[in-house]
GROMACS .gro file of C-alpha atoms in nm:
model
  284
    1UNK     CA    1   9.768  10.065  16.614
    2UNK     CA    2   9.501   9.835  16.783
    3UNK     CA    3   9.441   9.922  17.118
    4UNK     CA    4   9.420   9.673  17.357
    5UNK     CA    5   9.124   9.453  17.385
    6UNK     CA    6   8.969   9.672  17.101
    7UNK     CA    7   8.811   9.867  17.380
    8UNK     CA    8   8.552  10.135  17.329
    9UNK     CA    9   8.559  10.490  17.441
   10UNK     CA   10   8.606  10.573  17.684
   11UNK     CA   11   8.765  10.304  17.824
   12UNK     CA   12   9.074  10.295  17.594
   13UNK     CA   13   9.177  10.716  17.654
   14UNK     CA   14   9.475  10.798  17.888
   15UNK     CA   15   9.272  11.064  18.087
   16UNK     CA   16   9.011  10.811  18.197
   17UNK     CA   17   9.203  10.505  18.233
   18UNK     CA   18   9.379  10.364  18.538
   19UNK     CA   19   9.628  10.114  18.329
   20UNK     CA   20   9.887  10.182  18.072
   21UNK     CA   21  10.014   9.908  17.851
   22UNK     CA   22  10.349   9.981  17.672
   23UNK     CA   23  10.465   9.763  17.410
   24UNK     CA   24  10.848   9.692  17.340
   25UNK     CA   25  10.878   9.518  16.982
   26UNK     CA   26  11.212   9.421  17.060
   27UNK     CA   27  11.426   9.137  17.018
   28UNK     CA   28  11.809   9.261  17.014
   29UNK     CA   29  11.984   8.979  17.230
   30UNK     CA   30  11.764   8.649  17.179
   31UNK     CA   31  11.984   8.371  17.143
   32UNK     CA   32  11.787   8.087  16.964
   33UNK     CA   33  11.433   8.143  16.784
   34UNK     CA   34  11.361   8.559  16.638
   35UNK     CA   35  11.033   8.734  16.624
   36UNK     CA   36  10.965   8.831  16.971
   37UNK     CA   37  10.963   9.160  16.842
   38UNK     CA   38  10.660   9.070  16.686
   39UNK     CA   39  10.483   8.967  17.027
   40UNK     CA   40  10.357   9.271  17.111
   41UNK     CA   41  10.139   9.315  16.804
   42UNK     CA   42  10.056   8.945  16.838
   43UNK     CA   43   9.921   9.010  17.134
   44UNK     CA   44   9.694   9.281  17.133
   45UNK     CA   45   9.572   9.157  16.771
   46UNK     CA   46   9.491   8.881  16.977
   47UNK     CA   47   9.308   9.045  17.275
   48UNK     CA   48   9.069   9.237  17.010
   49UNK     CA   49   8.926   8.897  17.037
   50UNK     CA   50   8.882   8.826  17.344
   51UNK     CA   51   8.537   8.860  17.554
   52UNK     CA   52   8.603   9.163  17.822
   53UNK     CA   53   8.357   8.957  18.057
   54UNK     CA   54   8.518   8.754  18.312
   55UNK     CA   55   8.330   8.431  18.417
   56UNK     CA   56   8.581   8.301  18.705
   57UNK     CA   57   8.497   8.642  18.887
   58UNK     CA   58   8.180   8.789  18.719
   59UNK     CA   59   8.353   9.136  18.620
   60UNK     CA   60   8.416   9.376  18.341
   61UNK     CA   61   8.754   9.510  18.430
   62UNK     CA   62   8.772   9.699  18.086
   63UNK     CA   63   8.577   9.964  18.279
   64UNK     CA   64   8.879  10.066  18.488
   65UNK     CA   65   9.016  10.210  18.157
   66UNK     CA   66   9.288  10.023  17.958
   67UNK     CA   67   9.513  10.243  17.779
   68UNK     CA   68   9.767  10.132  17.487
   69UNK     CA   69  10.062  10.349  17.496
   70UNK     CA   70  10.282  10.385  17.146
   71UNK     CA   71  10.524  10.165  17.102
   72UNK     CA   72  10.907  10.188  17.256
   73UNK     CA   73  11.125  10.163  16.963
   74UNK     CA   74  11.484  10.271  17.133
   75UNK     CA   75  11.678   9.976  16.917
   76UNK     CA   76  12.040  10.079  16.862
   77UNK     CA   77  12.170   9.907  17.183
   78UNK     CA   78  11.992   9.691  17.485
   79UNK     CA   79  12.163   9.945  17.752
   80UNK     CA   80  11.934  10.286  17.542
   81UNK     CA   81  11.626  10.038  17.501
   82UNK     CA   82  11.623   9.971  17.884
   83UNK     CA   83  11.725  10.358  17.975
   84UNK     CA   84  11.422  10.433  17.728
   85UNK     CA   85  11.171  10.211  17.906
   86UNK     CA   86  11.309  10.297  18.278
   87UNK     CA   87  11.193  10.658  18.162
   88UNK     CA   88  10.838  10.571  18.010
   89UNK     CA   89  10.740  10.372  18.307
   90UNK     CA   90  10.861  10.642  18.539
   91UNK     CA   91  10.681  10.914  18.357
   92UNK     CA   92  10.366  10.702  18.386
   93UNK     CA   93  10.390  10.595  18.709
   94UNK     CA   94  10.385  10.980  18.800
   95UNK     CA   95  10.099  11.035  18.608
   96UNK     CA   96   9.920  10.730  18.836
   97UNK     CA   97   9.948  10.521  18.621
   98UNK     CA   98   9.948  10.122  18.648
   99UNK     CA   99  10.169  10.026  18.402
  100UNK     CA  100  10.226   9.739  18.232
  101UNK     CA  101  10.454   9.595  17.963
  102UNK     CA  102  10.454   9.346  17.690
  103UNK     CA  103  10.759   9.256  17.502
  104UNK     CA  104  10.930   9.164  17.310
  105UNK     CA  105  11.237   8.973  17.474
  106UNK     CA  106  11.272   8.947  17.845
  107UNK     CA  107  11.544   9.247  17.854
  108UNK     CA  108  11.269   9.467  17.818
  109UNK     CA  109  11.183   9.407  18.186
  110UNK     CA  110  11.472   9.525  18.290
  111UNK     CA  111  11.387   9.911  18.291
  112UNK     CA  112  11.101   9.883  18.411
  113UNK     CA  113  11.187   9.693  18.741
  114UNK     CA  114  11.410   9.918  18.746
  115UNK     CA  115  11.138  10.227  18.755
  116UNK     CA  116  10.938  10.057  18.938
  117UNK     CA  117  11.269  10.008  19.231
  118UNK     CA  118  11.312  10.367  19.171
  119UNK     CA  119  10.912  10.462  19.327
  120UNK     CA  120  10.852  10.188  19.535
  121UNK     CA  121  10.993  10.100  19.918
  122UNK     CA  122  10.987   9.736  20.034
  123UNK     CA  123  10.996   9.610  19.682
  124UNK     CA  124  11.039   9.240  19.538
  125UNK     CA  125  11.012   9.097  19.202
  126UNK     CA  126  10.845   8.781  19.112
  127UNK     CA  127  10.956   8.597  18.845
  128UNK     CA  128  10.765   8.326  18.646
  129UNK     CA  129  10.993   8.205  18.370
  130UNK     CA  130  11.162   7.848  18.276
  131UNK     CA  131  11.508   8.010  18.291
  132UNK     CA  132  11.681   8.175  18.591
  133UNK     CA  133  11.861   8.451  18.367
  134UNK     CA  134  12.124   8.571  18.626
  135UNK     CA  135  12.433   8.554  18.425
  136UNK     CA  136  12.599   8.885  18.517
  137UNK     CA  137  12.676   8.941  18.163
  138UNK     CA  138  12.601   8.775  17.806
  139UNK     CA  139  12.760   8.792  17.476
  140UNK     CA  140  12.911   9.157  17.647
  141UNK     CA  141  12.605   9.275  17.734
  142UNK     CA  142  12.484   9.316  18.119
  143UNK     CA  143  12.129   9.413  17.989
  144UNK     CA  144  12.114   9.074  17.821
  145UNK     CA  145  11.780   8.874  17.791
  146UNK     CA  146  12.006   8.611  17.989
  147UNK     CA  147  12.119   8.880  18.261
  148UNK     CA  148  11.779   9.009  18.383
  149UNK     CA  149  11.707   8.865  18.717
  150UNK     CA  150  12.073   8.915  18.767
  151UNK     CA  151  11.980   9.298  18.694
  152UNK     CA  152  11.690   9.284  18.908
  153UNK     CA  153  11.873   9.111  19.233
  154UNK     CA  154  12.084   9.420  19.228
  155UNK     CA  155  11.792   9.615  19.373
  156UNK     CA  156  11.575   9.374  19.572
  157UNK     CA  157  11.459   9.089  19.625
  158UNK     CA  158  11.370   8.835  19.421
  159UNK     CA  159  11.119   8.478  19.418
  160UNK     CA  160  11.158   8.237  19.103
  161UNK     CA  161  10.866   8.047  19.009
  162UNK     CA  162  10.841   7.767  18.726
  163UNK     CA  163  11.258   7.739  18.697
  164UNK     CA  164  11.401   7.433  18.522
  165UNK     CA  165  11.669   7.565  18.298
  166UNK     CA  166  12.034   7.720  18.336
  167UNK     CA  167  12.365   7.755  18.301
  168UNK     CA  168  12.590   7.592  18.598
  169UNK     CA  169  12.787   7.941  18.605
  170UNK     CA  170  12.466   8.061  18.779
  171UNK     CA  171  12.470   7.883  19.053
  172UNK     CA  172  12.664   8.144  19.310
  173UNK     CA  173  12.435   8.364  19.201
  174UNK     CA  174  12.101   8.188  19.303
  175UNK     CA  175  11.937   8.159  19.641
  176UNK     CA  176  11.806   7.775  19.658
  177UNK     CA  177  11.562   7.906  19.941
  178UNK     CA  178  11.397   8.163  19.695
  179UNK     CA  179  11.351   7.925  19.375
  180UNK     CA  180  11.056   7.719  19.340
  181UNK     CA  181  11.192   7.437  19.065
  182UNK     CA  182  10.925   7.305  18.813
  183UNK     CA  183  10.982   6.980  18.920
  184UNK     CA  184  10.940   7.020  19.234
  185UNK     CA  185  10.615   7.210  19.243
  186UNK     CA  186  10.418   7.007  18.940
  187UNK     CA  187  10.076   6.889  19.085
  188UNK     CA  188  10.118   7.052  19.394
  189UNK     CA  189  10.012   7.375  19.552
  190UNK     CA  190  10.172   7.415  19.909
  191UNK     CA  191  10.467   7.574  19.743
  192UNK     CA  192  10.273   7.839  19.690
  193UNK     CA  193  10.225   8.024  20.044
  194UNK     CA  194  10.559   7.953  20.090
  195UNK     CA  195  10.663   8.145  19.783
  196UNK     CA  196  10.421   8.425  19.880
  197UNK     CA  197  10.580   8.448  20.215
  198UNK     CA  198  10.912   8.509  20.053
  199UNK     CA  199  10.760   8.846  19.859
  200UNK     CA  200  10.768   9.143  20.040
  201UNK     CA  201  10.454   9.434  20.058
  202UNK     CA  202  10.472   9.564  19.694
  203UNK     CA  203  10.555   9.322  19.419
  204UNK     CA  204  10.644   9.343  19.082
  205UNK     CA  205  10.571   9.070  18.837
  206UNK     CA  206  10.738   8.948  18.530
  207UNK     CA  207  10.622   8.696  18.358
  208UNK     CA  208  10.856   8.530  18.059
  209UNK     CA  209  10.623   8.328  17.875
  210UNK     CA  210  10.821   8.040  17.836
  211UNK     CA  211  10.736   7.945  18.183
  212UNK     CA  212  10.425   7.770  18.084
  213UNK     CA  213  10.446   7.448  17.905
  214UNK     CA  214  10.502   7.405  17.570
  215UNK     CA  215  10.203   7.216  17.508
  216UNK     CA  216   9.978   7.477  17.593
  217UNK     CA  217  10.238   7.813  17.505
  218UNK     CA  218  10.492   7.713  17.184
  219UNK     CA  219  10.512   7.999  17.064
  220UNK     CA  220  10.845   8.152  17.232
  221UNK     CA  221  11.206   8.164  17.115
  222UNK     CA  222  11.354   7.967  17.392
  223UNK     CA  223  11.048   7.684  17.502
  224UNK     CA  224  11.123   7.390  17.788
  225UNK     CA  225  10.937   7.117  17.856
  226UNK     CA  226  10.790   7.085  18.177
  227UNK     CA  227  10.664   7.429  18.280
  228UNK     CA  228  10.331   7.602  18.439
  229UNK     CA  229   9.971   7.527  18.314
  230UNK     CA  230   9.689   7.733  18.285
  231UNK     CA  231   9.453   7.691  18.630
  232UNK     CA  232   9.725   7.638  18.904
  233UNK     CA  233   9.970   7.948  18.785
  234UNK     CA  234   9.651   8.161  18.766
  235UNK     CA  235   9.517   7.959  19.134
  236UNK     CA  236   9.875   8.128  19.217
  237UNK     CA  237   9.869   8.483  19.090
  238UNK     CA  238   9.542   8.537  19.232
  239UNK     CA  239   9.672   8.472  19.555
  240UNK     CA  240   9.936   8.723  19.492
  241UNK     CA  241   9.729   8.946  19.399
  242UNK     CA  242   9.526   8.875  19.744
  243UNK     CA  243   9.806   8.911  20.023
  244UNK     CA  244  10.079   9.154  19.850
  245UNK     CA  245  10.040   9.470  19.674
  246UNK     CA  246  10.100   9.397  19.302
  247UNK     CA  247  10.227   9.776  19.160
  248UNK     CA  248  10.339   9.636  18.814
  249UNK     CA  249  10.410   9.339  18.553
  250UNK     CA  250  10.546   9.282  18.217
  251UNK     CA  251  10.458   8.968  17.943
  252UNK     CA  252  10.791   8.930  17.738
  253UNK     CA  253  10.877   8.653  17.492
  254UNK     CA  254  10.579   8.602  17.321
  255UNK     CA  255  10.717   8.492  16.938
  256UNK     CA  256  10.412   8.458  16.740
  257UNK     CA  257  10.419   8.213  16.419
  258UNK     CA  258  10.126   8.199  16.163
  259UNK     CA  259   9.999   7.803  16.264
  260UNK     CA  260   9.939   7.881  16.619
  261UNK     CA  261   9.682   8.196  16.688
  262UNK     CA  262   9.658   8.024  17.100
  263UNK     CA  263   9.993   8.144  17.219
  264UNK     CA  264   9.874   8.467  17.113
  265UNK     CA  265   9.539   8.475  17.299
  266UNK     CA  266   9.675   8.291  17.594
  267UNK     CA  267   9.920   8.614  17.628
  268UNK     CA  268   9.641   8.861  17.566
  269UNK     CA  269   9.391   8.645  17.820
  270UNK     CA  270   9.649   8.619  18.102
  271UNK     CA  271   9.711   9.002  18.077
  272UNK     CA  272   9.343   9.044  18.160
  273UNK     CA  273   9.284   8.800  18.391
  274UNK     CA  274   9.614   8.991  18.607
  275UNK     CA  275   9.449   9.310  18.592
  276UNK     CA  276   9.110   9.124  18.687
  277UNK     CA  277   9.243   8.977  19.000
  278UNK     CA  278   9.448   9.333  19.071
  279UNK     CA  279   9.099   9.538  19.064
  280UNK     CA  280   8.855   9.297  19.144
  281UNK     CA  281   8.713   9.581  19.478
  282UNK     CA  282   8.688   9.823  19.234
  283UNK     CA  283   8.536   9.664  18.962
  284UNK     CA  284   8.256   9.432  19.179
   0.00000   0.00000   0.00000
């Protein structure tokens, strides 16, 4: 298995490394394109690419220690895959670790918000994502790729970023005053303080690829036009990172095809530049 980044000891060991990154090759409830259970290995072939030297902040945050975790493989049903991930995360989280998750299909998030509800007082989640996913239940499934905000408003909190798909059966289950609609925030950033005011101390972040544009992102089983670019979502997570307390964050629906190799990287990249912003005292 390629570790991530294709980092050299020590910085890739468990002992001497302050981030774990768990992938969860699974893709049990997608609805429309397969393979996000290939993501995972897409994206940390991928990040063996990558340059570990950040420009934007003039850092190496490789040396914090980055360590791949084996793969979650809990596939007979979504409710054991997200009992099986609730329980990695929490063991790690004991050990001190920062953990971090990369799917797979976005009901791989749902354990570890879960976890992450489970340590954490005064939590929220923050969602980036072009769907709202807070149908209660989906094809009989409450653990659904569909249900997972829905999941994750059960236990705090929640601020949606980059919306602009859903089902009208959502609707009396969404808080206007806590979505921030694609169309409403494209070429603009003073939704973005008001978003951050919405998040309380410690946030946890997951981020459903198909929240960027597909001109920049198609590889994902369930792309919409109009979503996120590059500078102003990172311009966004940085200041996130800045004024709450980021304690965890997942990349999910990342479905890799052989004709486009810059989904792939643009995964692996926005994984590091997260982790950049979250350590960037301790790395400068």
């Amino acid at each position: 298995m390629i570790h991530y980044g294709d980092l050299p000891k020590p910085y890739c060991e468990f002992e001497t490394s302050k981030v774990a990154i768990v992938p969860v090759p699974y893709d049990g409830t997608s609805t429309w394109i397969k393979g996000a259970d290939k993501g995972p290995k897409a994206l940390l072939d991928a990040s063996a690419n990558m340059e570990i030297y950040d420009i934007e902040t003039d850092s190496e945050v490789y040396k914090i220690g980055i360590f791949t975790d084996c793969p979650i493989t809990e596939d007979s049903s979504p409710e054991a895959m997200v009992e099986a991930v609730k329980e990695r995360t929490l063991k790690l989280i004991e050990k001190g670790k920062f953990t971090v998750i990369i799917g797979g299909e976005h009901s791989v998030s749902i354990g570890t918000i879960q976890a992450h509800a489970k340590k954490y007082k005064n939590l929220s989640v923050l969602q980036i994502d072009a769907h709202s996913d807070l149908r209660d239940s989906y094809e009989g499934s409450k653990n659904n790729h569909a249900c997972v905000m829905a999941r994750a408003k059960e236990l705090c909190p929640i601020v949606q970023v980059g919306i602009r798909s859903m089902d009208s059966s959502e609707k009396t289950n969404l808080d206007p005053n806590r979505v921030f609609w694609a169309h409403k925030i494209v070429n603009c950033d003073d939704w973005m303080d008001q978003a951050i005011d919405l998040l309380t101390e410690n946030v946890y972040l997951t981020i459903d690829l198909d929240g960027f544009d597909p001109s920049i992102l198609p590889s994902t089983g369930t792309p919409e036009p109009g979503g996120l670019t590059w500078y102003p979502t990172l311009k966004f997570l940085r200041r996130v990172i800045e004024k709450r307390n980021l304690v965890g964050f997942d990349i999910v629906e990342l479905c890799p095809n052989t004709d486009d190799k810059a989904s792939d990287f643009l995964a692996a990249k926005l994984l590091y530049k997260i982790l950049t912003y979250k350590y960037l005292n301790q790395i400068k």
